[in-house]
CSV table of C-alpha atoms in Angstrom, one decimal:
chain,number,residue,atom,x,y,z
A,15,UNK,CA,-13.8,-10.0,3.5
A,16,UNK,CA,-12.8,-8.3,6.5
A,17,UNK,CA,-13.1,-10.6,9.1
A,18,UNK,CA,-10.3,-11.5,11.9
A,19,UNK,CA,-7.7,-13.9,10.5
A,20,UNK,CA,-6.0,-15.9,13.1
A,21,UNK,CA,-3.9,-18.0,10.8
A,22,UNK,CA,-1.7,-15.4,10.1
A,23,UNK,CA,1.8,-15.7,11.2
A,24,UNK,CA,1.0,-12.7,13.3
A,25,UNK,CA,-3.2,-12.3,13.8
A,26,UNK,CA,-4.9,-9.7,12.0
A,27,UNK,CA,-8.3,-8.7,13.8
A,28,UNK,CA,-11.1,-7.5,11.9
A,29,UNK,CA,-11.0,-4.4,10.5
A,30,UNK,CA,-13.3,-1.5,12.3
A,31,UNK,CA,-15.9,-1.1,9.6
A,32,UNK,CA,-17.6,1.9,11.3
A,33,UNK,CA,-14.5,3.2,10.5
A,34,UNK,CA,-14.0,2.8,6.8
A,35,UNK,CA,-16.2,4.7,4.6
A,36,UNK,CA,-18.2,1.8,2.7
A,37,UNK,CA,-16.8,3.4,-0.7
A,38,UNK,CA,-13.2,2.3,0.3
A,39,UNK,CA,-15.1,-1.3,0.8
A,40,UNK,CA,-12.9,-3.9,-2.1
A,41,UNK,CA,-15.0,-4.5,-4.6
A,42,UNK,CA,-14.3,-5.7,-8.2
A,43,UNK,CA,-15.9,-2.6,-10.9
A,44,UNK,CA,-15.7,-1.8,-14.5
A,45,UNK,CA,-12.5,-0.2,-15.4
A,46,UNK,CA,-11.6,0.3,-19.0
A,47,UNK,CA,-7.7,1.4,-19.4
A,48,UNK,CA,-5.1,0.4,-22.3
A,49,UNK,CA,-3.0,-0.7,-19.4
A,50,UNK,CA,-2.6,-4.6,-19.4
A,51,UNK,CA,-3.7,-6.6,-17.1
A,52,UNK,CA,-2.1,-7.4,-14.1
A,53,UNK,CA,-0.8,-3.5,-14.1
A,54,UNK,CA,-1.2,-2.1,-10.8
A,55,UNK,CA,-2.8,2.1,-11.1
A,56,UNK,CA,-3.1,4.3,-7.7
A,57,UNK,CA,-5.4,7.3,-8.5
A,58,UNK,CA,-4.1,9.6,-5.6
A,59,UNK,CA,-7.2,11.9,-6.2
A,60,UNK,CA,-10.1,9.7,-5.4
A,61,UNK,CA,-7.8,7.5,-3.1
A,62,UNK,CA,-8.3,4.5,-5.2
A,63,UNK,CA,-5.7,1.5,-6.4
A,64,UNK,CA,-6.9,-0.2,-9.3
A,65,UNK,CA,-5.3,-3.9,-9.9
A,66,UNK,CA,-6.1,-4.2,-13.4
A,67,UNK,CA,-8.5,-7.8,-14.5
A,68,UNK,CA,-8.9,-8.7,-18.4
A,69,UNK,CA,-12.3,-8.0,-19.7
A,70,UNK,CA,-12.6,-4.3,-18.9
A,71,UNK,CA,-12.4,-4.9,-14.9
A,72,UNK,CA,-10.5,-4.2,-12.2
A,73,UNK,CA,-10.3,-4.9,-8.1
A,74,UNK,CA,-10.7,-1.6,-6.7
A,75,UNK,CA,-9.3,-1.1,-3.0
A,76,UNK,CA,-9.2,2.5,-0.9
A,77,UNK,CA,-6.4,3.6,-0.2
A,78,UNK,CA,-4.2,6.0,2.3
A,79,UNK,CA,-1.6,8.0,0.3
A,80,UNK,CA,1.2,10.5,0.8
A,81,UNK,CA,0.6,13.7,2.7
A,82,UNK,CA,1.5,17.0,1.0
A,83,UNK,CA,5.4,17.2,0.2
A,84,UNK,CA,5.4,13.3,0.5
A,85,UNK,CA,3.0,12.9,-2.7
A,86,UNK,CA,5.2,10.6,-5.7
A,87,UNK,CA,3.5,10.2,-9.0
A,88,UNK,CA,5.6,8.0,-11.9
A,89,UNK,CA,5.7,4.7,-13.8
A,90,UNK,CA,7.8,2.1,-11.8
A,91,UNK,CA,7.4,-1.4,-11.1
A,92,UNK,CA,6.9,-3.8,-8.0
A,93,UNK,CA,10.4,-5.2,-7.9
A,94,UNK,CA,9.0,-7.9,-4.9
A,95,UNK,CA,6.8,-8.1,-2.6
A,96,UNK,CA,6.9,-9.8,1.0
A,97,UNK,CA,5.0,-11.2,4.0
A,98,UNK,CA,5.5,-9.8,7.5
A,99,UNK,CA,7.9,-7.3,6.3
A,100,UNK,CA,10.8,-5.7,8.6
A,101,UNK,CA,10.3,-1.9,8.2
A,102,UNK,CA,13.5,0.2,8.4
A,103,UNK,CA,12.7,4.2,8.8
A,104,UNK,CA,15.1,6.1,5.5
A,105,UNK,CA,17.3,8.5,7.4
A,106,UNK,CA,15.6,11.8,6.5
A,107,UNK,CA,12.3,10.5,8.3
A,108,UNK,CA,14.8,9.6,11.5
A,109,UNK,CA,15.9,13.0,11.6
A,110,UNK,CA,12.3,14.4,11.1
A,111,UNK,CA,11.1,11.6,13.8
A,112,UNK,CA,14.5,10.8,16.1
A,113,UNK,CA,11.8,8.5,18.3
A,114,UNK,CA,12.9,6.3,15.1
A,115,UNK,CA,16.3,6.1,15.9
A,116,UNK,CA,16.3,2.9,17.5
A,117,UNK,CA,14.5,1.0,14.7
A,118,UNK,CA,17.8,2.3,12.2
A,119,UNK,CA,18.9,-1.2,11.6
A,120,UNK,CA,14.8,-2.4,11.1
A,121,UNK,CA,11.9,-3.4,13.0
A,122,UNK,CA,10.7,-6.6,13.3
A,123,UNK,CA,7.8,-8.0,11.3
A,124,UNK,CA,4.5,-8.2,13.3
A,125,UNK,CA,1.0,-6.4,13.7
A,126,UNK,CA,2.5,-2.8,15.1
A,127,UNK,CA,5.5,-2.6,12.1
A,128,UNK,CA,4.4,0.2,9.8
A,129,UNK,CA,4.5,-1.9,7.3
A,130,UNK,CA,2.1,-4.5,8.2
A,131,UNK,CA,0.6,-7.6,7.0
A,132,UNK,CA,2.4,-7.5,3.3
A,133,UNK,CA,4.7,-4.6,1.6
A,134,UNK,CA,4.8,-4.4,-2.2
A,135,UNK,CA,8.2,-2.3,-3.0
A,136,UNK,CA,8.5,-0.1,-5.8
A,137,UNK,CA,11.5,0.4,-8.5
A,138,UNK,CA,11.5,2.7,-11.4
A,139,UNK,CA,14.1,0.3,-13.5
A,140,UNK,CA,17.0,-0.9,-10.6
A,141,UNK,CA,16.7,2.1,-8.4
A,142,UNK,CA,14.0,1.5,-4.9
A,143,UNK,CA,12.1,4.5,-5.1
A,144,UNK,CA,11.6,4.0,-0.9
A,145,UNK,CA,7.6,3.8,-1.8
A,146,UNK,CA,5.4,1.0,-0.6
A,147,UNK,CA,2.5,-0.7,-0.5
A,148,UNK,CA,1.6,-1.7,2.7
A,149,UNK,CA,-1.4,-2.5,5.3
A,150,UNK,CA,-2.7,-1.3,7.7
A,151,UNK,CA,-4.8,-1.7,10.7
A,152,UNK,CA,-5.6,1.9,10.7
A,153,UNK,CA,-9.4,2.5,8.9
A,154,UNK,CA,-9.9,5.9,9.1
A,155,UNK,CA,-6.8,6.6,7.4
A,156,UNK,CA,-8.2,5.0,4.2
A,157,UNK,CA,-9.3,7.7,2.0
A,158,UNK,CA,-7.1,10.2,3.5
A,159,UNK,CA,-3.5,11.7,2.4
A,160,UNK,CA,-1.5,11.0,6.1
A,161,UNK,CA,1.1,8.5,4.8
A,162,UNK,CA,5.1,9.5,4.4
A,163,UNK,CA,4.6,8.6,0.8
A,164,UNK,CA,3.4,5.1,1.0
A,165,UNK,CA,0.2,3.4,-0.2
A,166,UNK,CA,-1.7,2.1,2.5
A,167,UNK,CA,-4.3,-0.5,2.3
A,168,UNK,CA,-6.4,-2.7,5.3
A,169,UNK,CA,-4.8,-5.6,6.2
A,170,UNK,CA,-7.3,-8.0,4.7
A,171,UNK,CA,-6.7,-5.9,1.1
A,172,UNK,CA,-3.3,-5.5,0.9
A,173,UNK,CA,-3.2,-9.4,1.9
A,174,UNK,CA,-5.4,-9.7,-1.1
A,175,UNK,CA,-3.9,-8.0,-3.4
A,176,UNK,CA,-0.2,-9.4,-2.5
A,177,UNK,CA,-1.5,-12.7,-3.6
A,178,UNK,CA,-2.8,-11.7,-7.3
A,179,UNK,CA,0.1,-9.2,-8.3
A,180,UNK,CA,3.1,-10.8,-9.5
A,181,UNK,CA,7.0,-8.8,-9.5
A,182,UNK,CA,7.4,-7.1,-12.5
A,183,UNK,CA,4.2,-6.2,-12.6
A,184,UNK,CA,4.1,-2.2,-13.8
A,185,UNK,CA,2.5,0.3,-11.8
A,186,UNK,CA,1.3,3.9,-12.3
A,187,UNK,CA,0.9,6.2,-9.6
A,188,UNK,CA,-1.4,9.2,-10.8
A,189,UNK,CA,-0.5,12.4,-9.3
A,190,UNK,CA,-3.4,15.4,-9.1
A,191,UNK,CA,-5.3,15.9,-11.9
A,192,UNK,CA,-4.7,12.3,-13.4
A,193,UNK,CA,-1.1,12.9,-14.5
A,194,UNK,CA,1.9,10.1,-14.1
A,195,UNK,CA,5.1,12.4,-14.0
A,196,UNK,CA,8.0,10.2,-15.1
């Protein structure tokens, strides 16, 4: 599940496993929601994203979230989703970062862009909220709040879960304590 995978356009190596706490190990569990299925749900308290599987199911992947004063809870939607994303830094994170400066304009796709192996973007009807979901190469960040407000997943899980969630698909973050401020 999270072996090396060469075929990529740009190789993914295997993900550091000693690195990862085995609960933020993919696995499919009972998860019993009136959301429909296909609905994407990011509990930001236990660091879980639940893709949502008919029958009372759901893939379960660990996730990296938003540090504090980054943190976004809502209802939204994934507008589209892409392979070997360029990542362009917003503004405010050039001036907090000005190292960022020369990738203004974007940088290109590949195994070092923040971005990663796959990006999922987020809308909240025609309006980019600037949220992703993205991979990462990065285990120990999985289970932690250390992103600018992204959703990171492993390479090998974000791979997976860009192939099962289709655009338009509705997504919930959860803020603390369970809640979805709209």
């Amino acid at each position: 599940m999270y072996r090396a995978m060469p075929e990529e356009t740009f190789p993914v190596p295997a993900a550091d496993l000693k690195r990862l706490d085995p609960k933020y190990v993919r696995r499919v569990v009972d998860y019993v929601t009136a959301e429909k299925p296909g609905t994407v749900i990011v509990d930001t308290d236990a660091r879980y994203l639940y893709h949502v599987l008919p029958g009372g199911l759901a893939t379960r992947y660990g996730v990296g979230i938003g540090r504090a004063g980054f943190e976004w809870s809502g209802r939204a939607h994934i507008a589209y989703k892409r392979e070997w994303p360029v990542w362009t830094p917003p503004s405010d994170m050039i001036k907090r970062q000005p190292s960022l400066e020369k990738w203004r304009h974007g940088q290109p796709p590949g195994i070092d862009n923040p971005l990663g192996a796959r990006a999922l973007y987020i809308h909240q009807g025609n309006r980019d909220t600037l949220y992703r979901i993205h991979g990462t190469a990065e285990a120990w960040t999985i289970g932690k709040a250390i992103s600018s407000g992204c959703v990171r997943l492993l390479h090998q899980d974000v791979i997976h879960l860009h192939d099962h969630v289709r655009p338009g698909s509705a997504i919930i973050v959860m803020g603390s304590a369970g809640t979805a401020n709209v």
